[in-house]
Coordinates of C-alpha atoms in Angstrom, one line a residue:
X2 CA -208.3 95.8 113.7
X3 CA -209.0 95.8 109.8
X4 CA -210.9 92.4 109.9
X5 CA -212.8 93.4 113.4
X6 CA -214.3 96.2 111.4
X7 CA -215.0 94.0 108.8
X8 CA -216.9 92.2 111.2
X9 CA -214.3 88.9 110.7
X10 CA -213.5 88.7 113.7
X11 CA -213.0 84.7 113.3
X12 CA -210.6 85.3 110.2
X13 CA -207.5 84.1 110.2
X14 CA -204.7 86.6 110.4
X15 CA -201.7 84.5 108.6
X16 CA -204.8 83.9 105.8
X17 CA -205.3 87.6 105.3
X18 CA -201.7 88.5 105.2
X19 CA -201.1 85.5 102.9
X20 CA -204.1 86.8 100.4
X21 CA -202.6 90.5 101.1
X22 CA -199.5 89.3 99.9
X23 CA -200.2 87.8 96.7
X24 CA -202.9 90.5 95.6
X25 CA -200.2 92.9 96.4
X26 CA -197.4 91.5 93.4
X27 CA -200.8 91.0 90.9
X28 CA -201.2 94.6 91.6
X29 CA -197.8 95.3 90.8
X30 CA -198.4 93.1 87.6
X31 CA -201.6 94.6 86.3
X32 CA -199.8 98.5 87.3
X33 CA -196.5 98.0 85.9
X34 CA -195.5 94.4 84.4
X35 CA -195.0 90.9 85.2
X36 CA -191.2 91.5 84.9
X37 CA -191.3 93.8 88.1
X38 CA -193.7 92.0 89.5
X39 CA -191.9 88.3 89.2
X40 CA -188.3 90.7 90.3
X41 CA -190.2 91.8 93.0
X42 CA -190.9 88.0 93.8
X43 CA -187.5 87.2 93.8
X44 CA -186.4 89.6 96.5
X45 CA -188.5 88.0 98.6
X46 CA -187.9 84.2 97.5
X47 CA -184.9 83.3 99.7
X48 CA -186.8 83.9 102.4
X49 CA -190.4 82.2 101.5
X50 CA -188.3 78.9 100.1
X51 CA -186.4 79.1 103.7
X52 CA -189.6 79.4 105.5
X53 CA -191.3 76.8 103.0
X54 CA -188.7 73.9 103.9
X55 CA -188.7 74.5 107.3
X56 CA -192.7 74.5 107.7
X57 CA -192.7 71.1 109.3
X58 CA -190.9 72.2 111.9
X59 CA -193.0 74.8 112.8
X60 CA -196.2 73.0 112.8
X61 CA -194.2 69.4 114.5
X62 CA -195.3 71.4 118.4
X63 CA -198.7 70.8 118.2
X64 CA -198.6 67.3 117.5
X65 CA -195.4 66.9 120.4
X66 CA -198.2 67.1 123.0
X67 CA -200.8 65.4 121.2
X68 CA -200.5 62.0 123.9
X69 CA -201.4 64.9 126.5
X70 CA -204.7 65.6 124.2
X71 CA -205.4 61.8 123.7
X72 CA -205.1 61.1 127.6
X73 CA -206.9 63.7 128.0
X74 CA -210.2 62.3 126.3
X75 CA -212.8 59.9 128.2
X76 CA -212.2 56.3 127.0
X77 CA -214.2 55.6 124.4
X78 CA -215.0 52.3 122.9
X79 CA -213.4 50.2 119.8
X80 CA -217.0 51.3 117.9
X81 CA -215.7 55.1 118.3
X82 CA -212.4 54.9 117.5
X83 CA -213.4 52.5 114.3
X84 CA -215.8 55.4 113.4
X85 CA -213.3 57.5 113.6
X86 CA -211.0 55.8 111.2
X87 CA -214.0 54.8 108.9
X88 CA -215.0 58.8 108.9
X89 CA -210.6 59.7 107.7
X90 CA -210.7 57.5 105.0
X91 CA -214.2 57.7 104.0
X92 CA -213.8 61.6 104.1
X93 CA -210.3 62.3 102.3
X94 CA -211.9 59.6 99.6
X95 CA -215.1 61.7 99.0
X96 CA -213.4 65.3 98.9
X97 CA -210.9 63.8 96.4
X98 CA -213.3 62.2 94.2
X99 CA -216.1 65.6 94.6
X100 CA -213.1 67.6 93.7
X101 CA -211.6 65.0 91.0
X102 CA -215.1 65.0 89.1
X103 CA -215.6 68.9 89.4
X104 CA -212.4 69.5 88.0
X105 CA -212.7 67.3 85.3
X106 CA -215.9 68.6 84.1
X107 CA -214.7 72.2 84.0
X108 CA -211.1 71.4 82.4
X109 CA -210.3 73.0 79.0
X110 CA -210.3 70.4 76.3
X111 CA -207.4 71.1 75.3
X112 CA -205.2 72.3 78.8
X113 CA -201.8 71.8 78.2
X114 CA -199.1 74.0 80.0
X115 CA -197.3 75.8 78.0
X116 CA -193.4 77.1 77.8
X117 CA -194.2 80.0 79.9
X118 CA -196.6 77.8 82.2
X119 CA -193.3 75.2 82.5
X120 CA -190.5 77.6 83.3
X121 CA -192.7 79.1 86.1
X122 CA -193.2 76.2 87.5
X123 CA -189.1 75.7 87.3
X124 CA -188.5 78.8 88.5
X125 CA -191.1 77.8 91.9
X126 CA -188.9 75.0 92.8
X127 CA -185.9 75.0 95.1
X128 CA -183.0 75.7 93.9
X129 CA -180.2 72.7 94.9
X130 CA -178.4 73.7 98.1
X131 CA -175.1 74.7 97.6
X132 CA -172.0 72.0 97.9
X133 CA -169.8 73.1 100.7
X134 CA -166.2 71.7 100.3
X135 CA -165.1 68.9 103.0
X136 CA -161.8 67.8 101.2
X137 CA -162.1 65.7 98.2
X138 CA -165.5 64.5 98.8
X139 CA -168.8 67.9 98.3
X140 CA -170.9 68.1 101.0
X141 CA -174.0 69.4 100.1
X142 CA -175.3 71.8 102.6
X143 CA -178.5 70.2 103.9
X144 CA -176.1 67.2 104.7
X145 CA -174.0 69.9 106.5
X146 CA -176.9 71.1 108.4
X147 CA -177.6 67.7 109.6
X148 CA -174.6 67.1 110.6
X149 CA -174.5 69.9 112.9
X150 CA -177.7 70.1 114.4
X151 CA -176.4 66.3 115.1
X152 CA -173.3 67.6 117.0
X153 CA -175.5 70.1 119.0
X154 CA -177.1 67.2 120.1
X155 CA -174.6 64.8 121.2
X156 CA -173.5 68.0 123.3
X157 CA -177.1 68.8 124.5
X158 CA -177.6 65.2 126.0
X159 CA -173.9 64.9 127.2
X160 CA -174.2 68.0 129.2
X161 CA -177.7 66.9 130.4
X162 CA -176.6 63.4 131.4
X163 CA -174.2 65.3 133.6
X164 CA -176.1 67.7 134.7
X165 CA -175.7 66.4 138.7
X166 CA -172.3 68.1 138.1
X167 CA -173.0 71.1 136.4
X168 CA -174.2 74.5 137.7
X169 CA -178.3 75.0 138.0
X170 CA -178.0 78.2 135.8
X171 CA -176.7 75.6 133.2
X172 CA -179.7 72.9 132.9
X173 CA -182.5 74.7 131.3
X174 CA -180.3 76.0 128.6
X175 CA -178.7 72.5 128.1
X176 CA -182.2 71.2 127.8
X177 CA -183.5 73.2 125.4
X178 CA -180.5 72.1 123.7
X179 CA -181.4 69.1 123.5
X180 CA -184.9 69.8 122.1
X181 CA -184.0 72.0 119.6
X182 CA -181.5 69.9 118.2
X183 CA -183.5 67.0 118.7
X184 CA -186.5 68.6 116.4
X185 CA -185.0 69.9 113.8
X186 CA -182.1 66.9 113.1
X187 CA -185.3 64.7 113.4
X188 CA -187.2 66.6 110.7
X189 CA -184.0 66.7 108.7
X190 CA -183.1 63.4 109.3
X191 CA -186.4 61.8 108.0
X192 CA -185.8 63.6 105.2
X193 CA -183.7 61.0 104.1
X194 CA -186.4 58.2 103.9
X195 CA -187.4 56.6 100.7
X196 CA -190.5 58.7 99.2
X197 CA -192.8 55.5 99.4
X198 CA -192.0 55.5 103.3
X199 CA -192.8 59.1 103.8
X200 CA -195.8 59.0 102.2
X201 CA -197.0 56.5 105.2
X202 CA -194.7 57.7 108.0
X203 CA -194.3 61.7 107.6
X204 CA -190.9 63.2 108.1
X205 CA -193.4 65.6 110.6
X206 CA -194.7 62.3 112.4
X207 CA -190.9 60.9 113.4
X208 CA -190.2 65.1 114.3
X209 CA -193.0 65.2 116.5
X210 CA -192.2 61.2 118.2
X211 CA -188.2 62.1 118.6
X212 CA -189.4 65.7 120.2
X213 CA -191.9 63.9 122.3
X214 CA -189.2 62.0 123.7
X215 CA -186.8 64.9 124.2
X216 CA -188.7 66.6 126.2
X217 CA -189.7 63.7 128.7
X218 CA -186.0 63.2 129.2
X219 CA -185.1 66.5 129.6
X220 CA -188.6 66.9 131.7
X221 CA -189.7 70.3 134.2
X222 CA -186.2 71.5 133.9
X223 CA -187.1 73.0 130.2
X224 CA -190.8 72.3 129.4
X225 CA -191.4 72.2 125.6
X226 CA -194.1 74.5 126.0
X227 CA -193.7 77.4 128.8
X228 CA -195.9 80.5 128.4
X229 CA -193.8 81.5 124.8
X230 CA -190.7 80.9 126.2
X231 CA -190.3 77.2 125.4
X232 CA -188.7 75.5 122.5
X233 CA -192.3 74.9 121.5
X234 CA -193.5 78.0 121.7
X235 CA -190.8 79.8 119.7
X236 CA -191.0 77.2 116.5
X237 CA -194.6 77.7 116.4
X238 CA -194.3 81.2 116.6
X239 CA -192.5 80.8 112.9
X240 CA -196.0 79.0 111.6
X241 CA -197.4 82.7 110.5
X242 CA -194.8 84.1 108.6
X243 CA -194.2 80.0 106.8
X244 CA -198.2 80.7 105.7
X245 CA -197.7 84.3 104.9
X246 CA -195.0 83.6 102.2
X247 CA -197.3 81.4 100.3
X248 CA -198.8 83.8 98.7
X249 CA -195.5 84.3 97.0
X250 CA -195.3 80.7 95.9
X251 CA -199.3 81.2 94.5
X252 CA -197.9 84.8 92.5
X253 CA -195.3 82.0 91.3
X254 CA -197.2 79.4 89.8
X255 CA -200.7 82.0 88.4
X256 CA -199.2 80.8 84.9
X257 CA -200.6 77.6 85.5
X258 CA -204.1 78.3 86.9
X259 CA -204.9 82.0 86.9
X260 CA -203.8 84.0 83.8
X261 CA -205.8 81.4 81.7
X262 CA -209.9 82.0 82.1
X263 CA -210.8 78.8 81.6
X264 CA -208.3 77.5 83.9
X265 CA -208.9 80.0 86.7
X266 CA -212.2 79.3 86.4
X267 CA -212.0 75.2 87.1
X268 CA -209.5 75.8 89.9
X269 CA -211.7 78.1 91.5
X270 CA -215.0 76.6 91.1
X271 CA -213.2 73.3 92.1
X272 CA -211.9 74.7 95.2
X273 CA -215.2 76.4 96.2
X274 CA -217.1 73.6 95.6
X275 CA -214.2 71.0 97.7
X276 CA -214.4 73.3 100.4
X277 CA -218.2 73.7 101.1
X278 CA -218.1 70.0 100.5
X279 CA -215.9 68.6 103.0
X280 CA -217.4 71.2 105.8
X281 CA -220.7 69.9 104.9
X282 CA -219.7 66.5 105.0
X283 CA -218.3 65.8 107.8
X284 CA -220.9 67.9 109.6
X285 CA -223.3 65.9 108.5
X286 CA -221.9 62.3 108.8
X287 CA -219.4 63.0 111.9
X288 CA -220.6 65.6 114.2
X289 CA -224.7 65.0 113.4
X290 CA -225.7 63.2 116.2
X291 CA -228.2 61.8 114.6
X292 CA -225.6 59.7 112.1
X293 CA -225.0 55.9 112.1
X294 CA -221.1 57.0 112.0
X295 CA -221.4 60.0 114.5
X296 CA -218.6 60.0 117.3
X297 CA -218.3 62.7 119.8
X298 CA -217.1 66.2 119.9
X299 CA -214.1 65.8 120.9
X300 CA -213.6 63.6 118.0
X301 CA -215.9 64.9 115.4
X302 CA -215.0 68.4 115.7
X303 CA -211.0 68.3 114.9
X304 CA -212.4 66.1 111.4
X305 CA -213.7 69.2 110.4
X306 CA -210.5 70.9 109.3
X307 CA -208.9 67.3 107.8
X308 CA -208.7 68.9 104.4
X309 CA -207.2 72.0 105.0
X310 CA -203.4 72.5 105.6
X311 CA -202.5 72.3 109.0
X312 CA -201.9 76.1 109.3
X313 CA -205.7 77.0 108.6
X314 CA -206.7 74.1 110.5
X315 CA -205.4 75.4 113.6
X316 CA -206.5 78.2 113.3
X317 CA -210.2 77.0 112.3
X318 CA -210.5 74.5 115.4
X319 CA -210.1 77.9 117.2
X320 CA -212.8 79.3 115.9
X321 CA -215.2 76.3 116.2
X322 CA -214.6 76.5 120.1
X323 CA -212.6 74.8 123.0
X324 CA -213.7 71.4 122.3
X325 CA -212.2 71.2 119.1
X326 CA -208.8 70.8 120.0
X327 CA -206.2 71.4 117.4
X328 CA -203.7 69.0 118.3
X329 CA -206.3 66.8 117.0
X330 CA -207.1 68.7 114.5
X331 CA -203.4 68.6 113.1
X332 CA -203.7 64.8 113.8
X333 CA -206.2 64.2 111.7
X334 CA -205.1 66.6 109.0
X335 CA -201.5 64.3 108.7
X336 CA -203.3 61.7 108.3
X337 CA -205.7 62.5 106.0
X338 CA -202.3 63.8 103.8
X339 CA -200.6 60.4 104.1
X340 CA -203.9 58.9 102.9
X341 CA -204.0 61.2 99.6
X342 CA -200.5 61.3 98.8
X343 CA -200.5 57.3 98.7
X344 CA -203.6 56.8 96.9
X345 CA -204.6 60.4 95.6
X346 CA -203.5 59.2 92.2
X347 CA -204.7 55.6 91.7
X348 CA -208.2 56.5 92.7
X349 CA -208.1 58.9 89.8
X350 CA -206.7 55.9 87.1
X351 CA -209.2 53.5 89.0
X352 CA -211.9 55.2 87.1
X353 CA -211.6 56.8 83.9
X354 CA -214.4 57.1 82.5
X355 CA -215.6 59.7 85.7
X356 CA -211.8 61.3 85.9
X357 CA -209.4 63.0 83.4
X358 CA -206.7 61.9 85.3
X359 CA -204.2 62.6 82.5
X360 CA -204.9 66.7 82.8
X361 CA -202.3 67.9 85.3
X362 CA -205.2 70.2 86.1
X363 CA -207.1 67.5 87.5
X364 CA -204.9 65.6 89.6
X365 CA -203.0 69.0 90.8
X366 CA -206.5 70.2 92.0
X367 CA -207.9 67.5 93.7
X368 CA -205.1 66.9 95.4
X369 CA -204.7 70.1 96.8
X370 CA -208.0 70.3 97.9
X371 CA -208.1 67.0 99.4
X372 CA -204.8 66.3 100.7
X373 CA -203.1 69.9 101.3
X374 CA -199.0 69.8 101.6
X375 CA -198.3 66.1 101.6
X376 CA -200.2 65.3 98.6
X377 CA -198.4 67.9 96.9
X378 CA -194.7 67.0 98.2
X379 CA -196.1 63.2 97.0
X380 CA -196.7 65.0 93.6
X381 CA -193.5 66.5 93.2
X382 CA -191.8 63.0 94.2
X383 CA -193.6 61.7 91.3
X384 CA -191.9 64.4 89.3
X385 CA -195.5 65.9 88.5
X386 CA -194.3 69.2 88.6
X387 CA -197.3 70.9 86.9
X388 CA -199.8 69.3 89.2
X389 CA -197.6 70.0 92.1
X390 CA -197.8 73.6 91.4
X391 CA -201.5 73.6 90.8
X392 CA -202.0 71.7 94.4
X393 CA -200.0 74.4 96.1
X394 CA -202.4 77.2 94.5
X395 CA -205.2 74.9 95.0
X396 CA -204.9 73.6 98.8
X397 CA -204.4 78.0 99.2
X398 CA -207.5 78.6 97.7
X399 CA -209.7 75.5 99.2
X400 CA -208.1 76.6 102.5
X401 CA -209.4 80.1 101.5
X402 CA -212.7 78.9 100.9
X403 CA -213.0 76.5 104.1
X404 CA -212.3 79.5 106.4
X405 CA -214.8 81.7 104.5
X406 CA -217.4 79.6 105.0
X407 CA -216.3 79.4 109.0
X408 CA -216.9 83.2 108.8
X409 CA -220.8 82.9 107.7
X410 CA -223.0 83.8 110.4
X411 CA -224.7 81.0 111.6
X412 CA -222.3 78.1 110.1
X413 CA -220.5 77.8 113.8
X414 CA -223.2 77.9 115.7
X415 CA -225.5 75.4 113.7
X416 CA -222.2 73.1 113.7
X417 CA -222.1 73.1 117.9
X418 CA -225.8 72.4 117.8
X419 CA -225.7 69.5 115.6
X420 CA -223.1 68.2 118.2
X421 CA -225.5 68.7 120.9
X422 CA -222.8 72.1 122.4
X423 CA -224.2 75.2 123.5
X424 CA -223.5 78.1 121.4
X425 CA -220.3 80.2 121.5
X426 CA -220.4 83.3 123.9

């Protein structure tokens, strides 16, 4: 009701309550002190850092039915689909450099976190999970979670594999069992992959395959998606609240690239300027028509949103209209995220005299606004905490920007007509 009668009708709700939420503690901050403010925080952390590590798992159902999508397009040629491809790495290479160079122009000479600046950061990390005794031998309790989501399983399939035997009011429970515990011991599971491997094949990506799979075993009996009542529908229904606690994890790590002017003022110009850019470019060289790399709506339309977290890029396909379909939207945005988080870096060292890829400034920024969440889980498995913690703010604040400019009258509409689609009703 609030953004209707601010005439944003298009904005984002999880966005607004994400924003809310972190002006809300600053307020507390600038009213009473950081102290309250950061206690405040920490009432609320269990929660966000639950919500955080399960995010993948709430944004895995949109890409579970993304063969459904792909079927669902007119067979296009090699010369599309090698557009297509040319347009992801092309694009996520171009944000990060626009972003890299920004950043680097506007970074204080001398930026160097300080103690304050490092401890935050700490502090924004997750603690370790707690051991949980199994006789002589600790068991830490993500390993314990595996394990049973593992066990709920082997029971989901058993009972489905006998389900001839079993009574009908039994089957749709048993197989949304088996999704459920097919999902989330799949996300957990890939967990376990070497860094380098995740960085190509996404814990998210194996999720979404092993839930894919799931549900065609377990087929109409419990449909992955069924009008909110599906496995599906209730994980994604999680995807708000995972997007709203993020502004607790921004509050967290304002040390870094708020309370500073000069550094506030890079991070924002930075992300304003990724954000316009990426719109702009891929409007231009992807959904144009008129370009030597264009490839149809259906296509073009979901590359929008491929620098934006998958969250606001859901969200922002909505708002360009029906052809932009958000499954490939998400698609496009994984990949774009595999592409940063493997490269994002040696792009940066590849050219030093344009980059200042030794300010953690620099790389934290342009990775967030190129390559959202992966890039910045590839950061921290670098051990680059301080430019993790900037890329979490950043990819926030270029998500911010992306969605603002969605809101300008004018921007939708001229988009749809450069791909040759009538305007929204």
């Amino acid at each position: 009701m609030i953004l209707r009668r601010l005439g944003m009708t298009r904005m984002p709700s999880t966005l607004a309550a994400m924003l809310s939420l972190f002006a809300a503690l600053r307020c507390v901050q600038k009213l009473k002190d950081r102290e309250t403010a950061s206690r405040l925080a920490d009432v609320l952390k269990p929660g966000v850092d639950f919500l955080g590590k399960w995010m993948g798992l709430f944004l895995a159902p949109p890409l579970v039915s993304l063969d459904a999508s792909i079927a669902r397009l007119p067979s296009y040629s090699g010369g599309v689909w090698a557009n297509t491809s040319l347009l992801l790495g092309l694009g996520w290479g171009a944000t990060h450099s626009a972003a890299a160079a920004v950043a680097s122009s506007l970074v204080p000479q001398s930026a160097k976190p300080g103690a304050c600046a490092t401890s935050m950061a700490a502090k924004s990390v997750a603690a370790p999970a707690k051991q949980v005794a199994n006789g002589d031998k600790p068991v830490s309790q993500d390993e314990a979670v595996r394990r049973s989501w593992v066990l709920l399983g082997a029971a989901g399939f058993l009972g489905m594999a006998c389900s001839p035997a079993l009574p009908l009011v039994l089957h749709r429970p048993l197989g949304m069992l088996c999704e459920m515990s097919t999902t989330v011991s799949s996300f957990a599971l890939a967990k376990l992959l070497p860094d380098a491997v995740q960085r190509v094949l996404h814990p998210l990506v194996i999720c979404a395959v092993s839930s894919n799979l799931a549900s065609r075993f377990v087929g109409p009996t419990a449909p992955y998606f069924d009008e909110g009542c599906g496995v599906g529908d209730k994980l994604f229904q999680w995807l708000p609240a995972a997007v709203t606690g993020l502004g607790v994890r921004m509050y967290s790590t304002t040390p870094l690239w708020l309370d500073n002017a000069e550094d506030f003022k890079c991070v924002l110009a930075t992300c304003s300027a990724s954000g316009c850019f990426s719109i702009l470019l891929s409007t231009l060289a992807a959904v144009n028509q008129k370009s030597p790399l264009a490839v149809p709506p259906p296509l073009s339309l979901p590359l929008l949103h491929r620098s934006v977290m998958s969250a606001l890029g859901i969200e922002g396909s909505q708002a360009i209209g029906p052809e932009c379909d958000p499954k490939l939207a998400v698609a496009s945005i994984l990949i774009t995220g595999c592409i940063g988080a493997s490269l994002g870096n040696a792009l940066l060292e590849a050219f030093p005299a344009i980059f200042k890829s030794s300010s953690p400034l620099v790389r934290g920024v342009a990775m967030g606004c190129s390559a959202h969440s992966i890039g910045t889980a590839g950061l921290i498995s670098l051990g680059d905490t301080d430019a993790a913690a900037i890329s979490g703010a950043s990819m926030c604040l270029a998500g911010t920007m992306h969605t603002l400019v969605l809101q300008v009258p004018g921007v939708v509409s001229g988009i749809r007509s450069l791909a040759c689609l009538p305007a929204l009703a």
